[in-house]
Amino acid sequence: QVQLVESGGGLVQPGGSLRLSCAASGSIFTINVMGWYRQAPGKQRELVATIARNGRTNYADSVKGRFTISSYNANHTVYLQMNTLKPEDTAAYYCKAEGSYNYWGQGTQVTVSS
């Protein structure tokens, strides 16, 4: 069993930055990959970025060069640094842990608007 708690969402102007955090607890030794997904109203949930235990990262084309995923292993916390935010980035952002089972956080809202 793994519990994921996201934080850091909010309202930001276009061109601004936000940093999301995802804290994992429970059977964290079962986690192989953690990632961020997002879902906007009327759109499908999509991959944003992932990071594996070996540090390998993967990004959606839409966020490459703007977003950075990282982790602090001592606390098993994953971060998503979001820079140069655009209105199209507005969505509910969900943390996902992949291992023996897949686990999802409850989501944190990011709104990019002037």
Coordinates of C-alpha atoms in Angstrom, one line a residue:
Q1 CA 0.0 0.0 0.0
V2 CA 1.3 3.4 -1.0
Q3 CA -0.2 6.8 -0.2
L4 CA 0.5 9.8 -2.4
V5 CA -0.1 13.4 -1.3
E6 CA 0.3 16.2 -3.8
S7 CA 0.8 19.9 -3.0
G8 CA 1.9 23.2 -4.5
G9 CA -0.8 23.9 -7.0
G10 CA -2.4 27.3 -7.3
L11 CA -3.0 30.3 -9.6
V12 CA -0.2 31.7 -11.6
Q13 CA 0.1 34.2 -14.5
P14 CA 1.3 33.1 -17.9
G15 CA 5.1 32.9 -17.9
G16 CA 5.2 32.2 -14.2
S17 CA 6.5 29.2 -12.3
L18 CA 5.2 26.7 -9.8
R19 CA 6.7 23.7 -8.0
L20 CA 4.6 20.7 -7.3
S21 CA 5.4 18.1 -4.6
C22 CA 4.4 14.5 -4.2
A23 CA 5.1 12.7 -0.9
A24 CA 4.9 8.9 -0.9
S25 CA 4.4 6.9 2.2
G26 CA 3.7 3.2 3.0
S27 CA 5.4 0.4 1.0
I28 CA 7.6 2.8 -0.9
F29 CA 10.1 0.0 -1.6
T30 CA 7.7 -1.4 -4.2
I31 CA 7.8 1.8 -6.3
N32 CA 9.9 1.6 -9.5
V33 CA 8.7 4.8 -11.3
M34 CA 6.9 7.9 -10.2
G35 CA 5.4 10.4 -12.5
W36 CA 3.1 13.4 -13.0
Y37 CA 0.0 13.3 -15.2
R38 CA -2.6 16.1 -15.8
Q39 CA -6.2 16.3 -16.9
A40 CA -8.0 19.5 -18.1
P41 CA -11.8 19.8 -18.3
G42 CA -12.9 18.1 -21.5
K43 CA -9.5 16.5 -22.2
Q44 CA -8.0 13.1 -21.6
R45 CA -5.5 12.6 -18.8
E46 CA -2.0 12.8 -20.2
L47 CA 1.6 12.0 -19.2
V48 CA 3.6 15.0 -18.1
A49 CA 6.9 13.5 -16.8
T50 CA 8.3 10.4 -15.1
I51 CA 11.4 9.5 -13.1
A52 CA 12.7 6.0 -12.3
R53 CA 14.8 4.8 -9.4
N54 CA 17.9 5.1 -11.5
G55 CA 17.1 8.8 -12.2
R56 CA 16.1 8.3 -15.8
T57 CA 13.5 10.9 -16.8
N58 CA 10.9 11.2 -19.5
Y59 CA 8.9 14.2 -20.6
A60 CA 5.9 14.9 -22.8
D61 CA 6.9 17.0 -25.8
S62 CA 4.6 19.8 -24.7
V63 CA 6.6 20.4 -21.5
K64 CA 10.2 19.7 -22.6
G65 CA 12.5 22.5 -21.8
R66 CA 10.0 24.1 -19.4
F67 CA 9.3 21.4 -16.8
T68 CA 11.8 19.4 -14.7
I69 CA 11.0 16.3 -12.6
S70 CA 13.3 15.5 -9.7
S71 CA 13.3 13.4 -6.5
Y72 CA 14.6 13.6 -2.9
N73 CA 15.0 9.9 -2.0
A74 CA 15.5 10.4 1.7
N75 CA 11.9 11.5 2.0
H76 CA 10.7 9.7 -1.2
T77 CA 9.3 13.0 -2.5
V78 CA 9.0 13.8 -6.2
Y79 CA 8.9 17.4 -7.5
L80 CA 7.8 19.0 -10.7
Q81 CA 9.3 22.4 -11.4
M82 CA 7.1 24.1 -13.9
N83 CA 8.5 27.2 -15.6
T84 CA 7.2 29.4 -18.4
L85 CA 3.7 28.3 -17.7
K86 CA 1.1 28.7 -20.4
P87 CA -2.7 28.8 -20.2
E88 CA -2.8 25.3 -21.8
D89 CA -1.0 24.0 -18.8
T90 CA -4.1 24.6 -16.7
A91 CA -5.2 21.2 -15.4
A92 CA -5.5 19.0 -12.3
Y93 CA -2.1 17.4 -11.8
Y94 CA -1.9 13.9 -10.4
C95 CA 1.1 12.0 -9.0
K96 CA 1.4 8.3 -9.9
A97 CA 3.5 5.6 -8.4
E98 CA 4.2 2.5 -10.4
G99 CA 5.3 -0.8 -8.9
S100 CA 3.6 -4.0 -7.8
Y101 CA 0.4 -1.9 -8.2
N102 CA -0.2 1.6 -9.6
Y103 CA -1.2 4.3 -7.1
W104 CA -2.7 7.8 -7.7
G105 CA -2.7 10.9 -5.6
Q106 CA -5.8 13.0 -5.2
G107 CA -4.6 15.8 -7.5
T108 CA -3.7 19.4 -7.1
Q109 CA -5.1 22.2 -9.3
V110 CA -2.9 24.4 -11.5
T111 CA -4.5 27.4 -13.1
V112 CA -2.5 29.6 -15.5
S113 CA -4.4 32.8 -16.2
S114 CA -4.0 36.5 -16.4

